[in-house]
Amino acid sequence: SSGAHLIRRIYDDKGRVKDERCFGIDQELCENKNGNHGFVYKYDNHGKIEEQINLGINGKPKENESGYAIVRMKYDNNGNQTEWACFNAHNQPCLNLTDGTHMTRKVFDHKGRIIEQRNYGLYGKPIESMDGIYGGSFKYDERGNATQIIFWGPDDKPKEIEKDTSTTIKDMKGVAGINMTYDDQNRLLKMSYLGRGGNPCLNANGVSGAVITYNASGTPDKKFTDISGQECGSDKVVSVSIVPVDSPGSKKGVRSGDIILVYGRWEWSGNPLTEKEIETLIAAFNSGVRPLRVVVYRNGEIIELEFASGKMGVLVMDTSISNDLFQKVKESYHRHKAEKTIISFGCFWSGYRIGTSSLPTKA
């Protein structure tokens, strides 16, 4: 919903909206959920919106929650938006607080697919977006699925994504590009990460990509791969727990006193977890994120047990575990790993299909 009870529009002689205002239940002037009372639109010769001005209650330009009041756009002869730029209420160039850029320029192929994208700052120079990307190039298969994305630096050359923020493209830190393959149903089958030289590389989590399989109902299962393309897990420790007496996990093979290591996307040093770290971890589990692997340490030996979706039936944050014991368990596990290939249990799926998607862009 817009956040307004009533929206009134004025149209031009071609039936296009040129003025739009928001009102409350008692017909009073009000703002929408983005902090604007209304909008004024201007169109180019092809009927595309070339300027949008966000208005405040006083009818003057007003910045929205993303920090801009005016947007100007340009298009190619096929109607594809090739430029998007934002300005403040004083008509001065500003940054979009959503992605940290002032302007985005795109190049399209004859089928209307993005093949190049570049981000610019206030002074016309390349700028890194909040996702750690200056721009990039795209390739597609005959069905329109993106088969390759290369992330650029300011010189339009491949560059690894260095940022690790909440907006960063999933699993791409340390990666300069990605190759993708699909099945005949356009479902993603394999992702391979690339370094700036175009060779296979490892991301910040120590994996080089993923393979995805699907069951009869179409549910995907994603398993990470190592630099050779073989399935692997991750060495990031999510938690270490001591199984308590009468734990529900006993039904799945764990015993009271077992030490459980859960490997996933978060690293724990072995020191007692803070309250905030515990809350973050619990929130992640509740949101559906599953660990990559569950390892049980029993009487000085590593015992691998498979649990559906990586769940162990035990979520005990026993912060009394000493750092020395943690390191002992971890070292024992790595010695075990050196002797045996570890199967990755409970890999989680990121939940999106690459398809014809591009770098994050404005709406």
mmCIF file of C-alpha atoms in Angstrom:
data_model
loop_
_atom_site.group_PDB
_atom_site.id
_atom_site.type_symbol
_atom_site.label_atom_id
_atom_site.label_comp_id
_atom_site.label_asym_id
_atom_site.label_seq_id
_atom_site.Cartn_x
_atom_site.Cartn_y
_atom_site.Cartn_z
ATOM 1 C CA SER A 1 0.000 0.000 0.000
ATOM 2 C CA SER A 2 1.063 3.591 -0.633
ATOM 3 C CA GLY A 3 0.343 4.785 2.898
ATOM 4 C CA ALA A 4 -2.345 7.187 1.700
ATOM 5 C CA HIS A 5 -6.145 6.877 1.844
ATOM 6 C CA LEU A 6 -6.741 8.686 -1.454
ATOM 7 C CA ILE A 7 -4.570 9.485 -4.476
ATOM 8 C CA ARG A 8 -5.672 12.133 -6.956
ATOM 9 C CA ARG A 9 -4.135 12.296 -10.428
ATOM 10 C CA ILE A 10 -4.100 14.824 -13.240
ATOM 11 C CA TYR A 11 -3.546 13.579 -16.801
ATOM 12 C CA ASP A 12 -2.113 15.279 -19.894
ATOM 13 C CA ASP A 13 -3.789 15.338 -23.310
ATOM 14 C CA LYS A 14 -2.254 11.930 -24.112
ATOM 15 C CA GLY A 15 -3.735 10.240 -21.063
ATOM 16 C CA ARG A 16 -0.482 10.151 -19.095
ATOM 17 C CA VAL A 17 -0.273 11.000 -15.405
ATOM 18 C CA LYS A 18 1.476 14.335 -14.996
ATOM 19 C CA ASP A 19 0.585 15.165 -11.386
ATOM 20 C CA GLU A 20 -0.196 12.903 -8.444
ATOM 21 C CA ARG A 21 -1.076 13.838 -4.808
ATOM 22 C CA CYS A 22 -1.814 11.879 -1.610
ATOM 23 C CA PHE A 23 -4.640 12.566 0.882
ATOM 24 C CA GLY A 24 -5.751 11.147 4.213
ATOM 25 C CA ILE A 25 -9.136 9.888 5.383
ATOM 26 C CA ASP A 26 -10.414 13.426 6.052
ATOM 27 C CA GLN A 27 -9.113 14.689 2.698
ATOM 28 C CA GLU A 28 -6.124 16.297 4.416
ATOM 29 C CA LEU A 29 -2.787 16.480 2.627
ATOM 30 C CA CYS A 30 -0.552 13.590 3.644
ATOM 31 C CA GLU A 31 2.671 11.838 2.719
ATOM 32 C CA ASN A 32 3.073 8.316 1.392
ATOM 33 C CA LYS A 33 5.206 5.641 3.065
ATOM 34 C CA ASN A 34 8.325 7.028 1.356
ATOM 35 C CA GLY A 35 7.844 10.509 2.798
ATOM 36 C CA ASN A 36 6.365 12.299 -0.229
ATOM 37 C CA HIS A 37 3.023 14.019 -0.745
ATOM 38 C CA GLY A 38 3.012 13.770 -4.506
ATOM 39 C CA PHE A 39 4.852 13.560 -7.819
ATOM 40 C CA VAL A 40 5.179 15.538 -11.036
ATOM 41 C CA TYR A 41 6.151 13.676 -14.215
ATOM 42 C CA LYS A 42 7.650 14.787 -17.520
ATOM 43 C CA TYR A 43 7.810 12.601 -20.632
ATOM 44 C CA ASP A 44 10.142 12.384 -23.622
ATOM 45 C CA ASN A 45 9.079 12.215 -27.283
ATOM 46 C CA HIS A 46 8.566 8.450 -27.008
ATOM 47 C CA GLY A 47 6.266 8.627 -23.997
ATOM 48 C CA LYS A 48 8.880 7.502 -21.464
ATOM 49 C CA ILE A 49 9.181 9.266 -18.100
ATOM 50 C CA GLU A 50 12.300 11.427 -18.329
ATOM 51 C CA GLU A 51 11.856 13.292 -15.049
ATOM 52 C CA GLN A 52 10.092 12.578 -11.778
ATOM 53 C CA ILE A 53 9.914 15.204 -9.039
ATOM 54 C CA ASN A 54 8.967 14.103 -5.531
ATOM 55 C CA LEU A 55 6.903 16.709 -3.678
ATOM 56 C CA GLY A 56 6.378 17.613 -0.054
ATOM 57 C CA ILE A 57 3.171 18.862 1.600
ATOM 58 C CA ASN A 58 4.055 22.408 0.488
ATOM 59 C CA GLY A 59 4.121 21.317 -3.148
ATOM 60 C CA LYS A 60 7.878 21.840 -3.485
ATOM 61 C CA PRO A 61 10.544 19.203 -4.242
ATOM 62 C CA LYS A 62 11.302 17.041 -1.194
ATOM 63 C CA GLU A 63 13.767 14.209 -0.670
ATOM 64 C CA ASN A 64 12.333 10.754 -0.092
ATOM 65 C CA GLU A 65 13.701 8.131 2.289
ATOM 66 C CA SER A 66 16.393 7.270 -0.257
ATOM 67 C CA GLY A 67 17.696 10.838 -0.102
ATOM 68 C CA TYR A 68 16.687 12.242 -3.493
ATOM 69 C CA ALA A 69 13.881 14.520 -4.698
ATOM 70 C CA ILE A 70 14.343 14.412 -8.471
ATOM 71 C CA VAL A 71 15.107 11.560 -10.849
ATOM 72 C CA ARG A 72 16.081 11.998 -14.504
ATOM 73 C CA MET A 73 16.184 9.135 -16.979
ATOM 74 C CA LYS A 74 17.334 8.512 -20.557
ATOM 75 C CA TYR A 75 16.472 5.713 -22.981
ATOM 76 C CA ASP A 76 17.760 4.106 -26.160
ATOM 77 C CA ASN A 77 15.745 3.805 -29.378
ATOM 78 C CA ASN A 78 14.220 0.549 -28.135
ATOM 79 C CA GLY A 79 12.897 2.095 -24.941
ATOM 80 C CA ASN A 80 15.480 0.577 -22.609
ATOM 81 C CA GLN A 81 16.475 2.839 -19.728
ATOM 82 C CA THR A 82 20.144 3.644 -20.321
ATOM 83 C CA GLU A 83 20.633 6.277 -17.613
ATOM 84 C CA TRP A 84 19.214 6.964 -14.156
ATOM 85 C CA ALA A 85 20.398 9.923 -12.059
ATOM 86 C CA CYS A 86 19.139 11.520 -8.851
ATOM 87 C CA PHE A 87 19.166 15.071 -7.445
ATOM 88 C CA ASN A 88 18.218 16.740 -4.192
ATOM 89 C CA ALA A 89 15.437 19.273 -3.594
ATOM 90 C CA HIS A 90 17.735 22.073 -4.801
ATOM 91 C CA ASN A 91 18.312 20.283 -8.112
ATOM 92 C CA GLN A 92 21.885 19.387 -7.178
ATOM 93 C CA PRO A 93 23.406 15.958 -7.840
ATOM 94 C CA CYS A 94 23.115 13.696 -4.784
ATOM 95 C CA LEU A 95 23.665 10.090 -3.793
ATOM 96 C CA ASN A 96 20.952 7.483 -3.660
ATOM 97 C CA LEU A 97 21.100 6.250 -0.068
ATOM 98 C CA THR A 98 19.848 2.838 -1.176
ATOM 99 C CA ASP A 99 22.974 1.941 -3.150
ATOM 100 C CA GLY A 100 25.360 4.876 -2.654
ATOM 101 C CA THR A 101 25.480 6.021 -6.296
ATOM 102 C CA HIS A 102 24.373 9.161 -8.120
ATOM 103 C CA MET A 103 24.015 7.767 -11.627
ATOM 104 C CA THR A 104 23.769 4.376 -13.307
ATOM 105 C CA ARG A 105 24.336 3.857 -17.017
ATOM 106 C CA LYS A 106 23.477 0.674 -18.899
ATOM 107 C CA VAL A 107 24.054 -0.772 -22.349
ATOM 108 C CA PHE A 108 21.565 -3.255 -23.822
ATOM 109 C CA ASP A 109 21.743 -5.816 -26.612
ATOM 110 C CA HIS A 110 19.207 -6.133 -29.439
ATOM 111 C CA LYS A 111 17.018 -8.320 -27.212
ATOM 112 C CA GLY A 112 16.779 -5.715 -24.459
ATOM 113 C CA ARG A 113 19.172 -7.460 -22.070
ATOM 114 C CA ILE A 114 21.755 -5.582 -20.034
ATOM 115 C CA ILE A 115 25.277 -6.303 -21.284
ATOM 116 C CA GLU A 116 27.129 -3.523 -19.447
ATOM 117 C CA GLN A 117 26.450 -1.393 -16.385
ATOM 118 C CA ARG A 118 28.447 1.382 -14.728
ATOM 119 C CA ASN A 119 27.928 3.367 -11.518
ATOM 120 C CA TYR A 120 28.943 7.027 -11.126
ATOM 121 C CA GLY A 121 29.323 9.461 -8.251
ATOM 122 C CA LEU A 122 28.599 13.171 -7.887
ATOM 123 C CA TYR A 123 31.418 14.354 -10.138
ATOM 124 C CA GLY A 124 30.975 11.981 -13.031
ATOM 125 C CA LYS A 125 33.638 9.554 -11.859
ATOM 126 C CA PRO A 126 33.111 5.805 -11.371
ATOM 127 C CA ILE A 127 31.930 4.969 -7.870
ATOM 128 C CA GLU A 128 31.653 1.791 -5.858
ATOM 129 C CA SER A 129 28.098 0.947 -4.875
ATOM 130 C CA MET A 130 27.197 -0.362 -1.436
ATOM 131 C CA ASP A 131 27.425 -3.832 -2.955
ATOM 132 C CA GLY A 132 31.108 -3.208 -3.680
ATOM 133 C CA ILE A 133 30.591 -2.941 -7.443
ATOM 134 C CA TYR A 134 31.629 -0.207 -9.881
ATOM 135 C CA GLY A 135 29.906 -1.920 -12.765
ATOM 136 C CA GLY A 136 29.988 -5.098 -14.762
ATOM 137 C CA SER A 137 29.342 -7.032 -17.950
ATOM 138 C CA PHE A 138 26.858 -9.811 -18.708
ATOM 139 C CA LYS A 139 26.536 -12.737 -21.105
ATOM 140 C CA TYR A 140 23.449 -14.858 -21.794
ATOM 141 C CA ASP A 141 22.459 -18.175 -23.325
ATOM 142 C CA GLU A 142 19.911 -18.532 -26.125
ATOM 143 C CA ARG A 143 17.084 -18.692 -23.556
ATOM 144 C CA GLY A 144 18.055 -15.435 -21.866
ATOM 145 C CA ASN A 145 19.661 -16.881 -18.727
ATOM 146 C CA ALA A 146 22.706 -14.985 -17.492
ATOM 147 C CA THR A 147 25.672 -17.314 -18.043
ATOM 148 C CA GLN A 148 28.413 -14.945 -16.945
ATOM 149 C CA ILE A 149 28.681 -11.818 -14.803
ATOM 150 C CA ILE A 150 31.987 -9.989 -14.460
ATOM 151 C CA PHE A 151 32.330 -7.375 -11.700
ATOM 152 C CA TRP A 152 34.345 -4.282 -12.663
ATOM 153 C CA GLY A 153 36.592 -1.872 -10.874
ATOM 154 C CA PRO A 154 36.771 1.855 -11.744
ATOM 155 C CA ASP A 155 38.787 1.079 -14.910
ATOM 156 C CA ASP A 156 36.205 -1.348 -16.367
ATOM 157 C CA LYS A 157 38.520 -4.272 -15.626
ATOM 158 C CA PRO A 158 37.600 -7.318 -13.518
ATOM 159 C CA LYS A 159 37.893 -6.657 -9.795
ATOM 160 C CA GLU A 160 37.100 -8.794 -6.755
ATOM 161 C CA ILE A 161 34.257 -7.621 -4.531
ATOM 162 C CA GLU A 162 35.889 -6.547 -1.289
ATOM 163 C CA LYS A 163 32.966 -5.441 0.852
ATOM 164 C CA ASP A 164 31.132 -7.658 3.282
ATOM 165 C CA THR A 165 27.928 -5.796 4.112
ATOM 166 C CA SER A 166 24.277 -6.707 4.401
ATOM 167 C CA THR A 167 23.703 -5.589 0.807
ATOM 168 C CA THR A 168 26.603 -7.472 -0.744
ATOM 169 C CA ILE A 169 25.557 -10.003 -3.368
ATOM 170 C CA LYS A 170 25.371 -13.374 -1.666
ATOM 171 C CA ASP A 171 28.685 -15.264 -1.365
ATOM 172 C CA MET A 172 30.498 -12.910 -3.781
ATOM 173 C CA LYS A 173 33.109 -11.386 -1.470
ATOM 174 C CA GLY A 174 36.537 -12.122 -2.968
ATOM 175 C CA VAL A 175 35.055 -12.916 -6.389
ATOM 176 C CA ALA A 176 35.537 -10.980 -9.661
ATOM 177 C CA GLY A 177 33.063 -12.920 -11.747
ATOM 178 C CA ILE A 178 30.767 -15.918 -11.926
ATOM 179 C CA ASN A 179 29.904 -18.476 -14.604
ATOM 180 C CA MET A 180 26.518 -20.221 -14.537
ATOM 181 C CA THR A 181 24.906 -23.159 -16.313
ATOM 182 C CA TYR A 182 21.246 -24.204 -16.464
ATOM 183 C CA ASP A 183 19.090 -27.208 -17.317
ATOM 184 C CA ASP A 184 16.428 -27.288 -20.044
ATOM 185 C CA GLN A 185 13.928 -25.881 -17.536
ATOM 186 C CA ASN A 186 16.117 -22.794 -16.995
ATOM 187 C CA ARG A 187 17.022 -23.930 -13.490
ATOM 188 C CA LEU A 188 20.446 -23.040 -12.199
ATOM 189 C CA LEU A 189 22.704 -26.111 -12.065
ATOM 190 C CA LYS A 190 26.190 -24.804 -11.395
ATOM 191 C CA MET A 191 27.975 -21.631 -10.317
ATOM 192 C CA SER A 192 31.733 -21.185 -10.665
ATOM 193 C CA TYR A 193 33.525 -18.199 -9.134
ATOM 194 C CA LEU A 194 36.209 -16.386 -11.137
ATOM 195 C CA GLY A 195 39.234 -14.312 -10.167
ATOM 196 C CA ARG A 196 40.221 -11.141 -11.989
ATOM 197 C CA GLY A 197 42.220 -13.210 -14.498
ATOM 198 C CA GLY A 198 39.203 -15.336 -15.377
ATOM 199 C CA ASN A 199 40.508 -18.417 -13.576
ATOM 200 C CA PRO A 200 38.581 -20.369 -10.906
ATOM 201 C CA CYS A 201 38.957 -18.817 -7.464
ATOM 202 C CA LEU A 202 37.774 -19.172 -3.881
ATOM 203 C CA ASN A 203 35.415 -16.686 -2.274
ATOM 204 C CA ALA A 204 35.904 -15.304 1.236
ATOM 205 C CA ASN A 205 34.242 -18.417 2.667
ATOM 206 C CA GLY A 206 36.760 -20.714 0.971
ATOM 207 C CA VAL A 207 34.520 -22.192 -1.739
ATOM 208 C CA SER A 208 34.738 -21.847 -5.525
ATOM 209 C CA GLY A 209 31.090 -22.155 -6.429
ATOM 210 C CA ALA A 210 28.195 -24.554 -6.051
ATOM 211 C CA VAL A 211 26.250 -27.319 -7.724
ATOM 212 C CA ILE A 212 22.483 -27.421 -7.421
ATOM 213 C CA THR A 213 20.298 -30.506 -7.776
ATOM 214 C CA TYR A 214 16.499 -30.788 -7.668
ATOM 215 C CA ASN A 215 14.218 -33.485 -6.297
ATOM 216 C CA ALA A 216 11.032 -34.729 -7.958
ATOM 217 C CA SER A 217 9.034 -31.788 -6.611
ATOM 218 C CA GLY A 218 11.598 -29.277 -7.874
ATOM 219 C CA THR A 219 13.060 -28.379 -4.479
ATOM 220 C CA PRO A 220 16.700 -27.314 -4.942
ATOM 221 C CA ASP A 221 19.649 -28.572 -2.907
ATOM 222 C CA LYS A 222 22.824 -26.498 -3.080
ATOM 223 C CA LYS A 223 26.253 -27.935 -2.286
ATOM 224 C CA PHE A 224 29.416 -25.831 -2.313
ATOM 225 C CA THR A 225 32.471 -26.868 -4.314
ATOM 226 C CA ASP A 226 36.207 -26.549 -3.793
ATOM 227 C CA ILE A 227 38.741 -25.193 -6.294
ATOM 228 C CA SER A 228 38.713 -28.503 -8.210
ATOM 229 C CA GLY A 229 34.923 -28.451 -8.552
ATOM 230 C CA GLN A 230 34.356 -31.241 -6.032
ATOM 231 C CA GLU A 231 31.686 -30.899 -3.353
ATOM 232 C CA CYS A 232 32.944 -29.535 -0.066
ATOM 233 C CA GLY A 233 31.749 -27.764 3.027
ATOM 234 C CA SER A 234 33.015 -24.753 4.902
ATOM 235 C CA ASP A 235 35.400 -24.403 7.826
ATOM 236 C CA LYS A 236 33.442 -21.561 9.387
ATOM 237 C CA VAL A 237 32.258 -22.552 12.865
ATOM 238 C CA VAL A 238 28.724 -21.472 13.699
ATOM 239 C CA SER A 239 28.524 -22.887 17.199
ATOM 240 C CA VAL A 240 29.912 -25.431 19.618
ATOM 241 C CA SER A 241 27.433 -27.119 21.947
ATOM 242 C CA ILE A 242 27.603 -29.807 24.632
ATOM 243 C CA VAL A 243 24.639 -32.160 24.387
ATOM 244 C CA PRO A 244 22.692 -32.111 27.673
ATOM 245 C CA VAL A 245 21.036 -35.067 29.348
ATOM 246 C CA ASP A 246 17.728 -36.141 27.733
ATOM 247 C CA SER A 247 18.441 -34.108 24.624
ATOM 248 C CA PRO A 248 15.988 -34.643 21.734
ATOM 249 C CA GLY A 249 19.096 -35.118 19.612
ATOM 250 C CA SER A 250 19.561 -38.532 21.219
ATOM 251 C CA LYS A 251 16.918 -39.848 18.858
ATOM 252 C CA LYS A 252 19.256 -38.990 15.985
ATOM 253 C CA GLY A 253 22.383 -40.579 17.384
ATOM 254 C CA VAL A 254 23.952 -37.974 19.651
ATOM 255 C CA ARG A 255 24.666 -38.700 23.301
ATOM 256 C CA SER A 256 24.787 -36.679 26.473
ATOM 257 C CA GLY A 257 28.238 -35.079 26.701
ATOM 258 C CA ASP A 258 28.892 -35.106 22.960
ATOM 259 C CA ILE A 259 30.431 -31.900 21.655
ATOM 260 C CA ILE A 260 28.739 -30.679 18.477
ATOM 261 C CA LEU A 261 30.403 -28.378 15.970
ATOM 262 C CA VAL A 262 28.126 -26.690 13.447
ATOM 263 C CA TYR A 263 29.878 -25.323 10.364
ATOM 264 C CA GLY A 264 28.275 -22.546 8.342
ATOM 265 C CA ARG A 265 28.702 -18.905 7.335
ATOM 266 C CA TRP A 266 29.757 -17.485 10.690
ATOM 267 C CA GLU A 267 33.088 -17.787 12.465
ATOM 268 C CA TRP A 268 33.356 -18.197 16.217
ATOM 269 C CA SER A 269 36.749 -17.777 17.892
ATOM 270 C CA GLY A 270 35.959 -20.130 20.733
ATOM 271 C CA ASN A 271 35.521 -17.376 23.290
ATOM 272 C CA PRO A 272 32.195 -17.114 25.167
ATOM 273 C CA LEU A 273 29.489 -15.767 22.866
ATOM 274 C CA THR A 274 28.072 -12.355 23.659
ATOM 275 C CA GLU A 275 24.335 -11.920 24.106
ATOM 276 C CA LYS A 276 24.160 -10.100 20.770
ATOM 277 C CA GLU A 277 26.011 -12.909 18.977
ATOM 278 C CA ILE A 278 23.658 -15.479 20.444
ATOM 279 C CA GLU A 279 20.627 -13.432 19.348
ATOM 280 C CA THR A 280 22.067 -13.067 15.837
ATOM 281 C CA LEU A 281 22.711 -16.788 15.560
ATOM 282 C CA ILE A 282 19.255 -17.748 16.838
ATOM 283 C CA ALA A 283 17.630 -15.235 14.465
ATOM 284 C CA ALA A 284 19.554 -16.754 11.559
ATOM 285 C CA PHE A 285 18.380 -20.274 12.406
ATOM 286 C CA ASN A 286 14.795 -19.074 12.857
ATOM 287 C CA SER A 287 14.909 -17.367 9.448
ATOM 288 C CA GLY A 288 15.558 -20.691 7.740
ATOM 289 C CA VAL A 289 19.334 -20.513 7.312
ATOM 290 C CA ARG A 290 20.789 -23.984 7.773
ATOM 291 C CA PRO A 291 24.344 -25.010 8.644
ATOM 292 C CA LEU A 292 26.562 -26.628 6.035
ATOM 293 C CA ARG A 293 27.788 -29.485 8.204
ATOM 294 C CA VAL A 294 27.274 -30.950 11.645
ATOM 295 C CA VAL A 295 30.198 -32.764 13.290
ATOM 296 C CA VAL A 296 30.053 -34.654 16.596
ATOM 297 C CA TYR A 297 33.149 -34.957 18.811
ATOM 298 C CA ARG A 298 32.883 -37.948 21.179
ATOM 299 C CA ASN A 299 35.613 -39.261 23.473
ATOM 300 C CA GLY A 300 38.347 -37.686 21.387
ATOM 301 C CA GLU A 301 37.005 -38.969 18.065
ATOM 302 C CA ILE A 302 35.094 -37.288 15.224
ATOM 303 C CA ILE A 303 31.765 -38.928 14.440
ATOM 304 C CA GLU A 304 29.851 -37.706 11.408
ATOM 305 C CA LEU A 305 26.106 -37.913 11.625
ATOM 306 C CA GLU A 306 23.631 -36.827 8.989
ATOM 307 C CA PHE A 307 20.750 -34.679 10.184
ATOM 308 C CA ALA A 308 17.886 -33.574 7.955
ATOM 309 C CA SER A 309 18.482 -30.004 6.760
ATOM 310 C CA GLY A 310 21.486 -29.821 9.059
ATOM 311 C CA LYS A 311 19.300 -29.769 12.168
ATOM 312 C CA MET A 312 20.786 -31.620 15.116
ATOM 313 C CA GLY A 313 17.706 -31.519 17.313
ATOM 314 C CA VAL A 314 19.811 -29.569 19.813
ATOM 315 C CA LEU A 315 20.243 -25.817 20.009
ATOM 316 C CA VAL A 316 22.277 -25.406 23.200
ATOM 317 C CA MET A 317 24.707 -22.479 23.351
ATOM 318 C CA ASP A 318 26.953 -23.802 26.116
ATOM 319 C CA THR A 319 29.289 -20.817 26.481
ATOM 320 C CA SER A 320 31.140 -22.521 29.335
ATOM 321 C CA ILE A 321 33.216 -24.433 26.793
ATOM 322 C CA SER A 322 36.773 -23.249 27.246
ATOM 323 C CA ASN A 323 38.797 -21.842 24.389
ATOM 324 C CA ASP A 324 41.371 -24.628 24.936
ATOM 325 C CA LEU A 325 38.709 -27.299 24.528
ATOM 326 C CA PHE A 326 37.335 -25.530 21.473
ATOM 327 C CA GLN A 327 40.763 -25.464 19.830
ATOM 328 C CA LYS A 328 41.338 -29.118 20.724
ATOM 329 C CA VAL A 329 38.071 -30.152 19.113
ATOM 330 C CA LYS A 330 38.714 -27.993 16.067
ATOM 331 C CA GLU A 331 42.250 -29.343 15.588
ATOM 332 C CA SER A 332 41.002 -32.898 15.945
ATOM 333 C CA TYR A 333 38.417 -32.245 13.291
ATOM 334 C CA HIS A 334 40.950 -30.832 10.849
ATOM 335 C CA ARG A 335 43.203 -33.860 11.344
ATOM 336 C CA HIS A 336 40.197 -36.047 10.630
ATOM 337 C CA LYS A 337 39.368 -34.005 7.540
ATOM 338 C CA ALA A 338 42.886 -34.499 6.216
ATOM 339 C CA GLU A 339 42.349 -38.258 6.391
ATOM 340 C CA LYS A 340 38.872 -38.460 4.950
ATOM 341 C CA THR A 341 36.739 -36.600 2.453
ATOM 342 C CA ILE A 342 34.008 -34.777 4.284
ATOM 343 C CA ILE A 343 30.488 -34.910 2.940
ATOM 344 C CA SER A 344 28.596 -31.667 3.288
ATOM 345 C CA PHE A 345 25.276 -32.035 5.110
ATOM 346 C CA GLY A 346 22.396 -29.624 5.114
ATOM 347 C CA CYS A 347 23.638 -27.087 2.577
ATOM 348 C CA PHE A 348 21.296 -24.161 2.341
ATOM 349 C CA TRP A 349 19.981 -22.706 -0.892
ATOM 350 C CA SER A 350 20.115 -18.978 -1.493
ATOM 351 C CA GLY A 351 16.596 -19.000 -2.911
ATOM 352 C CA TYR A 352 17.057 -17.126 -6.152
ATOM 353 C CA ARG A 353 17.466 -18.044 -9.798
ATOM 354 C CA ILE A 354 20.020 -15.985 -11.702
ATOM 355 C CA GLY A 355 17.989 -16.096 -14.920
ATOM 356 C CA THR A 356 18.045 -12.682 -16.563
ATOM 357 C CA SER A 357 18.925 -10.821 -13.373
ATOM 358 C CA SER A 358 21.625 -8.139 -13.288
ATOM 359 C CA LEU A 359 23.646 -6.205 -10.792
ATOM 360 C CA PRO A 360 21.422 -4.483 -8.227
ATOM 361 C CA THR A 361 19.700 -1.537 -9.977
ATOM 362 C CA LYS A 362 17.133 1.099 -9.174
ATOM 363 C CA ALA A 363 13.457 0.480 -9.529
#
